[in-house]
mmCIF file of C-alpha atoms and ligand atoms in Angstrom:
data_model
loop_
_atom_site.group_PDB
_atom_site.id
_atom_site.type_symbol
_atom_site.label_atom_id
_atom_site.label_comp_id
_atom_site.label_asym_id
_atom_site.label_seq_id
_atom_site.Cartn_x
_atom_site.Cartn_y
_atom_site.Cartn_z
ATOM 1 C CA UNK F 1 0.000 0.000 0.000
ATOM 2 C CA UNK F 2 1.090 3.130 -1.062
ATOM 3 C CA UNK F 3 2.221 6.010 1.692
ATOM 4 C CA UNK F 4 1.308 9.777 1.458
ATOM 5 C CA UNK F 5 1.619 11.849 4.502
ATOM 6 C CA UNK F 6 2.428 14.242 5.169
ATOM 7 C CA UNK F 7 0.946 16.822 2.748
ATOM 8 C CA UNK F 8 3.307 19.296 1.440
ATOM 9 C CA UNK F 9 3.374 22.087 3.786
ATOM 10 C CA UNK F 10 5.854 24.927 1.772
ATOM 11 C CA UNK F 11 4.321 26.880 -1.030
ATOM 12 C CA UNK F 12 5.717 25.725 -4.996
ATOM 13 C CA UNK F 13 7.623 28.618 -6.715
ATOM 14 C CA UNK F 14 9.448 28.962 -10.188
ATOM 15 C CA UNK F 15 8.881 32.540 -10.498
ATOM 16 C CA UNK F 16 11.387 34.854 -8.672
ATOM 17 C CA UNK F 17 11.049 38.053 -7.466
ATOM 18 C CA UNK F 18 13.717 39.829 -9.813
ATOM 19 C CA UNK F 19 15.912 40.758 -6.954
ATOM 20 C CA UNK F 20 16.927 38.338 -3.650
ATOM 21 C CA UNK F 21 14.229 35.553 -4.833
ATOM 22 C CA UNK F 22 15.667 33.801 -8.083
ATOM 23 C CA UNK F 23 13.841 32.729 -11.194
ATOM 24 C CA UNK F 24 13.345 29.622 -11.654
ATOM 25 C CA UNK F 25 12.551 27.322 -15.225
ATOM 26 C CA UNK F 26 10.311 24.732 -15.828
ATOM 27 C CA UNK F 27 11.949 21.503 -18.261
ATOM 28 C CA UNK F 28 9.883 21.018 -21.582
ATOM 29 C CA UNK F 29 8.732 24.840 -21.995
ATOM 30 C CA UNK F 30 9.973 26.385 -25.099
ATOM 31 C CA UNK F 31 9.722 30.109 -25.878
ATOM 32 C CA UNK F 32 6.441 29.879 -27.576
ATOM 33 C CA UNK F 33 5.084 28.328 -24.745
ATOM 34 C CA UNK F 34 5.734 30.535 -22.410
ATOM 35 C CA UNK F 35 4.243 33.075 -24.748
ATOM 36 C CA UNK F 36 1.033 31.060 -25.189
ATOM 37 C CA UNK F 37 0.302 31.232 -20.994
ATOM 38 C CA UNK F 38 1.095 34.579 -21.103
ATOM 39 C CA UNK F 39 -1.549 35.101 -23.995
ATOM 40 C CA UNK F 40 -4.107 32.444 -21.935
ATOM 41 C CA UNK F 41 -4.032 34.947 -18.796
ATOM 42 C CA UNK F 42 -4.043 37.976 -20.655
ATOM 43 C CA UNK F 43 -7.138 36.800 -22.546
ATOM 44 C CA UNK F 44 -8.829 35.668 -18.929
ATOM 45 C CA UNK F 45 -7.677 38.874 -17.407
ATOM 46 C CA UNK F 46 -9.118 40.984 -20.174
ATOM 47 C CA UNK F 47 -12.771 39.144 -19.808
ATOM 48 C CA UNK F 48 -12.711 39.391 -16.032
ATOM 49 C CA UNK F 49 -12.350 43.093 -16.379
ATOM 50 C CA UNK F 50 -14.782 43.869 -19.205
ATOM 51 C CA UNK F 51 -17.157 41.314 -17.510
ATOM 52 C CA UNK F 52 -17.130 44.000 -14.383
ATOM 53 C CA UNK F 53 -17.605 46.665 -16.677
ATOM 54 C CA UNK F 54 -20.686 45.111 -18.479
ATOM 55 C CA UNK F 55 -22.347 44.199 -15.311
ATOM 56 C CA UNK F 56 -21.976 47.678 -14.182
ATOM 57 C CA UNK F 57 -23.587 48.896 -17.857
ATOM 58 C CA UNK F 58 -26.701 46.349 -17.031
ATOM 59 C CA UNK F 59 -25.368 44.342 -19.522
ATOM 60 C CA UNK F 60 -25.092 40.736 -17.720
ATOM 61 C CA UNK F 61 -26.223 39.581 -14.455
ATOM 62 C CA UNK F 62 -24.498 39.326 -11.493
ATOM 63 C CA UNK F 63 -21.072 38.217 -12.199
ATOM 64 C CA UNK F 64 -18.251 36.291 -10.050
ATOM 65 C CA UNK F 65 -15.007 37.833 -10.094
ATOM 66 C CA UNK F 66 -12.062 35.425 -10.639
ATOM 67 C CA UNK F 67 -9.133 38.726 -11.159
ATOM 68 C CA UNK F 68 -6.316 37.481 -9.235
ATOM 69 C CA UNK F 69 -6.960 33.443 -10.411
ATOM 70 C CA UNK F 70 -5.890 33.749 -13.819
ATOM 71 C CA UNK F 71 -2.790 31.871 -13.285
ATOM 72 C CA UNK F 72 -4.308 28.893 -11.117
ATOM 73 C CA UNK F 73 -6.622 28.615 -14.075
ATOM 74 C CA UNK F 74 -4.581 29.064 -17.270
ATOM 75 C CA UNK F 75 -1.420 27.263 -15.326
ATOM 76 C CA UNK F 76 -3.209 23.710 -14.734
ATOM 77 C CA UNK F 77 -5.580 23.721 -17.892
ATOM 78 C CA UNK F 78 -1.735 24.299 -19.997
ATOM 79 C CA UNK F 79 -0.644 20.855 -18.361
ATOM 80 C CA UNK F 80 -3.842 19.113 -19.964
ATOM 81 C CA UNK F 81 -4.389 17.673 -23.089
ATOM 82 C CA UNK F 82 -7.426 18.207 -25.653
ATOM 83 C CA UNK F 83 -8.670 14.591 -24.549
ATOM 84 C CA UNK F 84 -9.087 15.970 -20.889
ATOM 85 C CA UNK F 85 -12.116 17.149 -19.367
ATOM 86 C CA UNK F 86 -12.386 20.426 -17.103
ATOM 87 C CA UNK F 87 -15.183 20.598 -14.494
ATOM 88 C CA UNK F 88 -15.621 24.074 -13.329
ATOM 89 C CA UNK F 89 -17.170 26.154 -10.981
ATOM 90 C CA UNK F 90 -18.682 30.064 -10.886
ATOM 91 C CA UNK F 91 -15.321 30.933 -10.390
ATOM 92 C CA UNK F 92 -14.072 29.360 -13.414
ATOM 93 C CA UNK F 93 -16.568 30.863 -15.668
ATOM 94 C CA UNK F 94 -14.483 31.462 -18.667
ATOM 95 C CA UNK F 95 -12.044 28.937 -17.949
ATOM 96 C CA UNK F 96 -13.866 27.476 -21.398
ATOM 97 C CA UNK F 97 -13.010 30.359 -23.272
ATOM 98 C CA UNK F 98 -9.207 28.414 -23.099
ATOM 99 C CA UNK F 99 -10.920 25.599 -25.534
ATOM 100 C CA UNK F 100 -12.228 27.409 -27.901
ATOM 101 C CA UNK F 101 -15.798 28.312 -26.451
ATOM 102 C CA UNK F 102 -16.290 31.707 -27.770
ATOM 103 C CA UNK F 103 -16.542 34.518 -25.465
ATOM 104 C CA UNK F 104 -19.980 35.041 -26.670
ATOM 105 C CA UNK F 105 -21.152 31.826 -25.053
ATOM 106 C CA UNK F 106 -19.849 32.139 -21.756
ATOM 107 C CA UNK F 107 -21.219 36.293 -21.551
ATOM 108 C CA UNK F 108 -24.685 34.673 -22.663
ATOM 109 C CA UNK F 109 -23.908 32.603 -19.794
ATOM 110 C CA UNK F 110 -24.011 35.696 -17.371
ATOM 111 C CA UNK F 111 -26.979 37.051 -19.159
ATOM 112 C CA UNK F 112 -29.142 34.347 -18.372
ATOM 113 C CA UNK F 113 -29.357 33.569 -22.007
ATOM 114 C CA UNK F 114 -30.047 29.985 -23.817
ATOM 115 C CA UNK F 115 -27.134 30.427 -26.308
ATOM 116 C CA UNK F 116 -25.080 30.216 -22.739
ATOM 117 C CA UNK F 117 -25.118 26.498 -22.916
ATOM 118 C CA UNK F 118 -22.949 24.069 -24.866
ATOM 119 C CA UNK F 119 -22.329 20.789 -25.748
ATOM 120 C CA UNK F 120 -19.800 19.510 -23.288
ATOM 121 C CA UNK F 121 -18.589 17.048 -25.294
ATOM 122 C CA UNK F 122 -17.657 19.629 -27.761
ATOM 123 C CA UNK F 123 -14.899 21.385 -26.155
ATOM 124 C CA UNK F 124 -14.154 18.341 -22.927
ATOM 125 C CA UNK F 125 -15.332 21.585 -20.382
ATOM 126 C CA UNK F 126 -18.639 20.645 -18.256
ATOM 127 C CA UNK F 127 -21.058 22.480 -17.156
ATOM 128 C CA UNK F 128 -20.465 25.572 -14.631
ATOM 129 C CA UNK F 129 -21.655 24.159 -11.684
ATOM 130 C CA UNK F 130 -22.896 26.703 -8.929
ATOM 131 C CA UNK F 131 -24.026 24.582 -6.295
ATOM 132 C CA UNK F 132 -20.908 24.144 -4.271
ATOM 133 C CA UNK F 133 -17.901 21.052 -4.861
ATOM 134 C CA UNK F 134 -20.878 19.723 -7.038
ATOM 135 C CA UNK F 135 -19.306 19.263 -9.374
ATOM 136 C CA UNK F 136 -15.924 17.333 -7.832
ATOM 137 C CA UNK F 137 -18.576 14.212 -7.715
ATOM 138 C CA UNK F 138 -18.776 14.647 -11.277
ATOM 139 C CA UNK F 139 -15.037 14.955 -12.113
ATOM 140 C CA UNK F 140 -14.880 12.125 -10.395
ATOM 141 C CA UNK F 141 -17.792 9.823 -11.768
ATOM 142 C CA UNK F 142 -16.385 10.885 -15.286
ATOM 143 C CA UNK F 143 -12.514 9.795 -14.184
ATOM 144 C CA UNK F 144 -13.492 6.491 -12.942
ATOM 145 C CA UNK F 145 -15.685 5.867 -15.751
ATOM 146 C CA UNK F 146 -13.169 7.070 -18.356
ATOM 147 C CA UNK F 147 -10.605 4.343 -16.232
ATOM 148 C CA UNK F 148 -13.116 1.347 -16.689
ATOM 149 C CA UNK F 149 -13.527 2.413 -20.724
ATOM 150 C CA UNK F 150 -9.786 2.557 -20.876
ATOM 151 C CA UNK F 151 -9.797 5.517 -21.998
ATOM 152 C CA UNK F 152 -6.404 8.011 -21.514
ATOM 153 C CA UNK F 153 -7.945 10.775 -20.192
ATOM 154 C CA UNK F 154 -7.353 12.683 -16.312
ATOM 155 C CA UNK F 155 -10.230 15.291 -15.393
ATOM 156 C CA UNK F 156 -9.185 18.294 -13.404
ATOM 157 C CA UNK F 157 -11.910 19.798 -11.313
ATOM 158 C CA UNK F 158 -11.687 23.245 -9.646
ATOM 159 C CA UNK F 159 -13.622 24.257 -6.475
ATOM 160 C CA UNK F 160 -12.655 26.787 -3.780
ATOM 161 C CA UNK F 161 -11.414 26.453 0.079
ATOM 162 C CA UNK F 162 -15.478 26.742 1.173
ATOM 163 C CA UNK F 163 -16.197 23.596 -0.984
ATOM 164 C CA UNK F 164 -13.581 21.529 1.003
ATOM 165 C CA UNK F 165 -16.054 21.293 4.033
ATOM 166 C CA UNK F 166 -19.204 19.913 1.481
ATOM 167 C CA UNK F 167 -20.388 16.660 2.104
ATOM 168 C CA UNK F 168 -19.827 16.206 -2.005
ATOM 169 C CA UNK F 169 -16.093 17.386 -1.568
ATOM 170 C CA UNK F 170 -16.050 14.482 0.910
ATOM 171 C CA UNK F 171 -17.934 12.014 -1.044
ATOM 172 C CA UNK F 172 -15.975 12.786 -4.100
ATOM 173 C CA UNK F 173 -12.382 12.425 -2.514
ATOM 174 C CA UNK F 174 -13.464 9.238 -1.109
ATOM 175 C CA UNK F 175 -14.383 7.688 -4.416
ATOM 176 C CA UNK F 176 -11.521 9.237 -6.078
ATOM 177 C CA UNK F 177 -8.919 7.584 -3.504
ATOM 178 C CA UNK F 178 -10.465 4.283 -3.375
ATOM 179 C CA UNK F 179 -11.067 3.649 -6.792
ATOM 180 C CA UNK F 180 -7.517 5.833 -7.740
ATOM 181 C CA UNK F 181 -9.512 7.616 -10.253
ATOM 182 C CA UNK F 182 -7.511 9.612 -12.809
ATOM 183 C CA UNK F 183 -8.407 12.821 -11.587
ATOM 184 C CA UNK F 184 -6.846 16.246 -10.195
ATOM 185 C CA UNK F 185 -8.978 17.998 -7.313
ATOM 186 C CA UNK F 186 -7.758 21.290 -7.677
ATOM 187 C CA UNK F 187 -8.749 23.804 -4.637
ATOM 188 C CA UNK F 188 -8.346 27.957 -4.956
ATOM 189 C CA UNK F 189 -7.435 28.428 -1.506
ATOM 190 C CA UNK F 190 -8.420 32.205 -1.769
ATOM 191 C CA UNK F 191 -9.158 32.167 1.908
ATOM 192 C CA UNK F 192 -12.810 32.924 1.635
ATOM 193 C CA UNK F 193 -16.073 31.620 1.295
ATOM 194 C CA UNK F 194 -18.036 34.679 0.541
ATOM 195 C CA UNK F 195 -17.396 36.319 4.135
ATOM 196 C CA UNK F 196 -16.368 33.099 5.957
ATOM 197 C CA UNK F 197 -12.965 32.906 6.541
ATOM 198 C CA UNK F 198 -10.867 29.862 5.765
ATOM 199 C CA UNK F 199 -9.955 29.542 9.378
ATOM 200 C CA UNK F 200 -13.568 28.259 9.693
ATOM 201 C CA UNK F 201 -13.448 25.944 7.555
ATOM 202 C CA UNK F 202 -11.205 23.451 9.078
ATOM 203 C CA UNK F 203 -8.864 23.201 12.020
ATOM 204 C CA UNK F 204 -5.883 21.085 10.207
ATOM 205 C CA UNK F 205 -2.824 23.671 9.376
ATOM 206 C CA UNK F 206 -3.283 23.435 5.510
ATOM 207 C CA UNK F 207 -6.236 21.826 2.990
ATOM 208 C CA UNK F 208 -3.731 19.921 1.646
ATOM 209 C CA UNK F 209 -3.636 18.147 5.169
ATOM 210 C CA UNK F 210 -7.408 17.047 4.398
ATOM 211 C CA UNK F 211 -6.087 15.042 1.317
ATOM 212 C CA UNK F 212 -4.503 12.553 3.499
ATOM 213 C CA UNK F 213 -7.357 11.281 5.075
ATOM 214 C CA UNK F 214 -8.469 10.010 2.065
ATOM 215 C CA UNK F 215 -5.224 8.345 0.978
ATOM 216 C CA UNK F 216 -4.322 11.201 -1.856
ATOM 217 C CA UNK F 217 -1.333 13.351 -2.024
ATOM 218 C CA UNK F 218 -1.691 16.941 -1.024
ATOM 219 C CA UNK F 219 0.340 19.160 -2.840
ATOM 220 C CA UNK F 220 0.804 22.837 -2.078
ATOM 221 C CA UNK F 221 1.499 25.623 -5.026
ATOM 222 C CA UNK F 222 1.889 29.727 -5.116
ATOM 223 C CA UNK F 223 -1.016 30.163 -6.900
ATOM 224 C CA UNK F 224 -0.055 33.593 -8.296
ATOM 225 C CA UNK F 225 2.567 31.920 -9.955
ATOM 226 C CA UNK F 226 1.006 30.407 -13.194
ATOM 227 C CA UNK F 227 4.594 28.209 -13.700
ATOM 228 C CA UNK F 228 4.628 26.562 -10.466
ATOM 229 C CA UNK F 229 1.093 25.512 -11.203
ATOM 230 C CA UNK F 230 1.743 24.532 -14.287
ATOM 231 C CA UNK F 231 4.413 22.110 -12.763
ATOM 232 C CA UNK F 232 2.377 21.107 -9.893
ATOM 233 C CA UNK F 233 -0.260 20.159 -12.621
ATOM 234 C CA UNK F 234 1.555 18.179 -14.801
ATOM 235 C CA UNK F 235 3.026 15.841 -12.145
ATOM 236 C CA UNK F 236 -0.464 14.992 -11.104
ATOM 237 C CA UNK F 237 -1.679 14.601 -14.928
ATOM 238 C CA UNK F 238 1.648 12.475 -15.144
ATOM 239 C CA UNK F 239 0.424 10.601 -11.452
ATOM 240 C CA UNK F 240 -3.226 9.950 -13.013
ATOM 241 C CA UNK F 241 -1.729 8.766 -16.500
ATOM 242 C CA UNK F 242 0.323 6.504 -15.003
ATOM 243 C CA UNK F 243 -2.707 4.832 -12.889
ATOM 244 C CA UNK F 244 -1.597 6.024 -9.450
ATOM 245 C CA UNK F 245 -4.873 7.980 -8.989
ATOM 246 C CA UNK F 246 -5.673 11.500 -7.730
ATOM 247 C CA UNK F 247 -3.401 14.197 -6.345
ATOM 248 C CA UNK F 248 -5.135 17.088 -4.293
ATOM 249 C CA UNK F 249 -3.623 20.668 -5.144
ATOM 250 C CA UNK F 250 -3.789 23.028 -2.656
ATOM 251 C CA UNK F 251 -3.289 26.589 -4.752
ATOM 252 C CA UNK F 252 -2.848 29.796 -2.164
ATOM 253 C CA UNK F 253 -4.284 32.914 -3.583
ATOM 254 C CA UNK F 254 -6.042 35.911 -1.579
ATOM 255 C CA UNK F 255 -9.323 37.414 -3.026
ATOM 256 C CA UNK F 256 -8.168 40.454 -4.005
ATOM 257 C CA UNK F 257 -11.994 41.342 -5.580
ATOM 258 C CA UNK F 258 -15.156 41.553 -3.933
ATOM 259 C CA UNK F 259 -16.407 37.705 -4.209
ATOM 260 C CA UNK F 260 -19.300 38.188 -6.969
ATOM 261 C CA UNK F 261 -20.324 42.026 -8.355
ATOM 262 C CA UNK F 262 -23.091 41.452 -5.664
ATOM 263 C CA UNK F 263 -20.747 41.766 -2.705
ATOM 264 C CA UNK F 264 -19.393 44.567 -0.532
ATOM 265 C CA UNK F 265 -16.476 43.008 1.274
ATOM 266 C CA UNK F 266 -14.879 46.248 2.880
ATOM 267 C CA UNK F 267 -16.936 44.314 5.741
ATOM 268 C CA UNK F 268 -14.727 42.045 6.562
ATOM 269 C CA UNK F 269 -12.219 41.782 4.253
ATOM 270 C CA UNK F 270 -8.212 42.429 5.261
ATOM 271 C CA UNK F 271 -7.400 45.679 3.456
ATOM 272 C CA UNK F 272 -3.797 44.970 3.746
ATOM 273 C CA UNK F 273 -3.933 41.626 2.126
ATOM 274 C CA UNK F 274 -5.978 43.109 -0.326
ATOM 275 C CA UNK F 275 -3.520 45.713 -1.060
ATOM 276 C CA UNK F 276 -0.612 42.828 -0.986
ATOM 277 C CA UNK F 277 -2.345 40.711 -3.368
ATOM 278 C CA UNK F 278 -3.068 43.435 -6.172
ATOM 279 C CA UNK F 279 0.721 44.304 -5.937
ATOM 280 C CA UNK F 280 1.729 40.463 -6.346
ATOM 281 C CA UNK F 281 -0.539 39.360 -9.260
ATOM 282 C CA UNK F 282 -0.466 36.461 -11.660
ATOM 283 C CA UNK F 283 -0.283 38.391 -15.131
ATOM 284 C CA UNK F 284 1.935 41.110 -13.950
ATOM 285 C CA UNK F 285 4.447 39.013 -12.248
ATOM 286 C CA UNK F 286 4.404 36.668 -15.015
ATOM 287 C CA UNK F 287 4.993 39.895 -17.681
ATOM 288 C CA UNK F 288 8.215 40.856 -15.484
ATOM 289 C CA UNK F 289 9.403 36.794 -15.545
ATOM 290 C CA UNK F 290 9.068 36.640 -19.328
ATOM 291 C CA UNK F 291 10.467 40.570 -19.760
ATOM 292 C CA UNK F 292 13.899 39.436 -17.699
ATOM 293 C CA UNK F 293 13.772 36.268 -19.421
ATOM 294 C CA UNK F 294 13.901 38.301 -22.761
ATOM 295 C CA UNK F 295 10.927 36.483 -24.233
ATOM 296 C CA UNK F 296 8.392 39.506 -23.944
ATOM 297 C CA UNK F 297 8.762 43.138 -25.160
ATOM 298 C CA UNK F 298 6.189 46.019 -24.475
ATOM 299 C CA UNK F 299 5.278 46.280 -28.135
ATOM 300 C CA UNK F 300 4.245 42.263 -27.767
ATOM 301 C CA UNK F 301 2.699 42.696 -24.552
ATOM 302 C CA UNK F 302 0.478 45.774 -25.904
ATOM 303 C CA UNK F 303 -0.104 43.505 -28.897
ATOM 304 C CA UNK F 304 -1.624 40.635 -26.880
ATOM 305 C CA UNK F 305 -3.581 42.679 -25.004
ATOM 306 C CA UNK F 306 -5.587 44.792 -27.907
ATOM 307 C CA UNK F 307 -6.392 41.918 -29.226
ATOM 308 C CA UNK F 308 -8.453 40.048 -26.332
ATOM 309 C CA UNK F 309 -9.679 43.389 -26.246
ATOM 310 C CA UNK F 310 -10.906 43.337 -29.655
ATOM 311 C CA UNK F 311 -11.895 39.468 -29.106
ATOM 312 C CA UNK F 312 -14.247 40.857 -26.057
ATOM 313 C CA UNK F 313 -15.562 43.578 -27.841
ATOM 314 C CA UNK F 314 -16.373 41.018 -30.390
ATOM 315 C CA UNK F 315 -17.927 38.941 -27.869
ATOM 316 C CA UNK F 316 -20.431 41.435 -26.082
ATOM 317 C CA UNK F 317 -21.533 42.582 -29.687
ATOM 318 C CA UNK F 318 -22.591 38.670 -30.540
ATOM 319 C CA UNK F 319 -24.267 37.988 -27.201
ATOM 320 C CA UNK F 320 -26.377 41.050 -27.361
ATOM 321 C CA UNK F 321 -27.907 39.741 -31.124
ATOM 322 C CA UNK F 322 -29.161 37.060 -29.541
ATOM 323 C CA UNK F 323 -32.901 37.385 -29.743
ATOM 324 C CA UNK F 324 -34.791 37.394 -26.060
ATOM 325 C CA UNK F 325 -35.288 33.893 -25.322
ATOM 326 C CA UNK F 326 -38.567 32.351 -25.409
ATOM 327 C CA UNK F 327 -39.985 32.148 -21.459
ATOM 328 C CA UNK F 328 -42.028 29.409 -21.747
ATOM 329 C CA UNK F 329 -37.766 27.917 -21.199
ATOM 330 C CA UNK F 330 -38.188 28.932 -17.590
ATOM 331 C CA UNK F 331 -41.342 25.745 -17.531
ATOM 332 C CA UNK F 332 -40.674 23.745 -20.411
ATOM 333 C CA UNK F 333 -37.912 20.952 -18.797
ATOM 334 C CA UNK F 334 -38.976 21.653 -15.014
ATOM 335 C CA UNK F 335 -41.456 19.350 -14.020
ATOM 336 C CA UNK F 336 -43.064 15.485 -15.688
ATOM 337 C CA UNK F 337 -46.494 16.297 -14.863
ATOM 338 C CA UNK F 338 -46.438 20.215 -14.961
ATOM 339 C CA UNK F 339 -49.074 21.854 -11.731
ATOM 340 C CA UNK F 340 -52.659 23.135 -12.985
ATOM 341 C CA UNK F 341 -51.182 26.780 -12.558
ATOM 342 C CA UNK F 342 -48.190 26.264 -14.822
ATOM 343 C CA UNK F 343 -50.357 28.095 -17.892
ATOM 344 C CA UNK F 344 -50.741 30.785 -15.830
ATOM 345 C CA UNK F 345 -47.553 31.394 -14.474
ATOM 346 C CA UNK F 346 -46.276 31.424 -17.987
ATOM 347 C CA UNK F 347 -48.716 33.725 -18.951
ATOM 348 C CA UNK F 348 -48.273 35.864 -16.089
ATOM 349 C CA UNK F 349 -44.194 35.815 -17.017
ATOM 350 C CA UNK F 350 -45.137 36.436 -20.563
ATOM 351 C CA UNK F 351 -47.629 39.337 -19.618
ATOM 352 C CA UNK F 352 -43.976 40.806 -17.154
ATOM 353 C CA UNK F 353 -42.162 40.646 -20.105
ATOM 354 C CA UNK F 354 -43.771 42.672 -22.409
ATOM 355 C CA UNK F 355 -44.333 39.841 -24.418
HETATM 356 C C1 LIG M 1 -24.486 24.071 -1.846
HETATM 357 C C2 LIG M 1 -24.346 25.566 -1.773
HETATM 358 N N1 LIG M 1 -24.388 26.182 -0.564
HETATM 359 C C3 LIG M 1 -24.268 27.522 -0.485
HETATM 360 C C4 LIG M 1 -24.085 28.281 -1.623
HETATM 361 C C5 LIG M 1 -23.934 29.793 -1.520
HETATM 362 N N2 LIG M 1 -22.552 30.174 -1.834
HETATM 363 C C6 LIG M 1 -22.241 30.699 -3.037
HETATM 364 S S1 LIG M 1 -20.610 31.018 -3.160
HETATM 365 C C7 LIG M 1 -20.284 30.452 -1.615
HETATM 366 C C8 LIG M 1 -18.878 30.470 -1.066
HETATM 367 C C9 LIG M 1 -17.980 29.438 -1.668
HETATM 368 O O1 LIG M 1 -16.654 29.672 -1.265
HETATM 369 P P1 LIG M 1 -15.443 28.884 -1.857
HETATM 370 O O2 LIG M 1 -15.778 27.432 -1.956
HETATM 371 O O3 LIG M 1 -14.260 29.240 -1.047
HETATM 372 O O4 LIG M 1 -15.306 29.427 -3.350
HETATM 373 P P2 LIG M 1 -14.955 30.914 -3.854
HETATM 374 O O5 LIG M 1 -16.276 31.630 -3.987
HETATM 375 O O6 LIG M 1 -14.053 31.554 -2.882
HETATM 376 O O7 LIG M 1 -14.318 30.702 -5.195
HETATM 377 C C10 LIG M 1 -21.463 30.038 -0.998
HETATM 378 C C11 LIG M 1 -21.543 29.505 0.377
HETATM 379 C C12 LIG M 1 -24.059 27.603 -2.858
HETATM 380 N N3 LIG M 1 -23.869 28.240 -4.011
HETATM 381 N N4 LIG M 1 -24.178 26.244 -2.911
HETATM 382 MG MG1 LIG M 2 -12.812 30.717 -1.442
#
């Protein structure tokens, strides 16, 4: 029987400071590489922003902020191959948008829109699952079942530190370890659940502690640092490939946004850290790695960035053609044997609507 503890307890780094804290390299990452995660967080970066900007304009709902988590994102989807599958959360919105779903899907998404939905077998990404760690049952399901088909393929999952004390975290890392699915149960330890504080979500030292319990490495990564995820990511693809099961990653982050555009976290939020984290972030840092490492100029970085621009621009413009959806959506799939009063609470929706 295989041995795990203890979890890791120091922080993965490859990315240096520029002054007393080295850089570091990762082996198998050529120039264009490099480039292409720079280009994957300046593209996630760029719809974060806009999103905020379009919610404040009216024009999509509510929408969870995930500036900050670019590189815990765009750092373990780069370790995957096409054959993978990604099982997101809220946070992870537009973590499609790294597959090829077009931005226009995922901002129909946040508009409440039909033409928000896609095929998940199209692109390997599942549904955006906003009940919490629900969907780490999934990854898991899908893993094992992938395993029994003999299929090559790991599934990463993302959830945050709150979904670490849900019974379907629990239920999902059990199933994972005993049946050593192929799957990577990645955690954005941004040290809050809306206003709880990660403190109150367990009393072990680090989540990567919890792993053990259920018999799966616990690794711990910098999660600003989208190199040392990438690394972190790729040994547990490499783990899953190999049959040796799961490997829980523990990425550290703060929330350096309010949690959703719904929130006021001045509450009870640490300023300081705030401050801290928007001074240490993923695409900046990165930018400064490549710069010393001579791989990015301003002229390139400028480049990169009008263009997401231009992709997100793009992207609004196509979600607002959509024509308004038809209501009778809101009914159609929700019960077998629909209620006596279901005509006339789509009639009464219809009547709201203007329709
Ligand atoms: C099952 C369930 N319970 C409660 C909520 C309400 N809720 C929405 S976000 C959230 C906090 C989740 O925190 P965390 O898991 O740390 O993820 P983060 O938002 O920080 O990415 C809660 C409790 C929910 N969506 N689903
Ligand atoms: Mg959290």
């Amino acid at each position: 029987m295989s041995r795990v503890l203890p979890a890791e307890a120091d922080l993965r780094r490859v990315i240096g400071d520029g002054e007393a804290i080295p850089d570091g390299e990762v082996d198998g990452l050529a120039a264009d590489d490099l480039l292409q995660l720079y280009r994957n967080l300046v593209l996630l970066r760029t719809y974060d922003e806009r999103s905020v900007v379009y919610h404040r304009q009216g024009r999509i709902g509510t929408y969870a902020i995930f500036w900050g988590h670019e590189a815990l994102q765009a750092g373990s989807v780069f370790a995957l191959e096409g054959r993978d599958w990604i099982f997101p959360a809220y946070r992870e919105s537009a973590i499609g948008l790294l597959r090829g779903i077009p931005v226009s899907t995922v901002l129909s998404w946040w508009r409440g829109h039909p033409s928000g939905w896609w095929n998940p077998t199209e692109y390997n990404v599942a549904s955006i699952c906003v009940p919490i760690a629900t969907q780490i049952p999934h990854a898991v399901g899908f893993a094992w079942g992938s395993a029994l088909k003999g299929e090559d393929r790991v599934a990463l999952t993302l959830f945050g530190d709150g979904a670490t004390s849900e019974g379907a975290f629990h239920e999902g890392a059990t199933f994972a370890g005993v049946m050593k699915a192929p799957v990577i149960l990645f955690c954005n330890n941004n040290q809050w659940a809306i206003s709880t504080p990660v403190s109150a979500q367990t009393a072990a030292p680090t989540l990567a502690d919890k792993a053990i319990g259920y018999g799966i490495p616990g690794v711990r990564v910098d999660g600003t640092d989208v190199l040392a995820v990438y690394e972190a990511t790729r040994d547990a693809v490499l783990r899953a490939r190999a049959g040796d099961g799961p490997t829980f990653i523990e990425a550290v982050t703060y929330r350096a946004a309010p949690h959703a555009t719904a929130d006021d976290p001045s509450m009870y939020v640490d300023a300081d850290r705030v401050q801290e984290a928007r001074e240490n972030e993923c695409v900046g840092r990165y930018a400064r790695y490549l710069t010393r490492l001579g791989v990015l100029s301003d002229s390139l970085a400028e480049e990169i960035k009008t263009e997401a621009l231009e992709v997100m621009r793009a992207g609004i413009a196509q979600a607002e053609s959509e024509p308004p959806a038809d209501p009778s959506l809101v009914f159609e799939h929700a019960y077998v044997d629909p209620p006596p009063s279901q005509h006339a609470d789509e009639a009464e929706l219809r009547r709201i609507l203007g329709g």
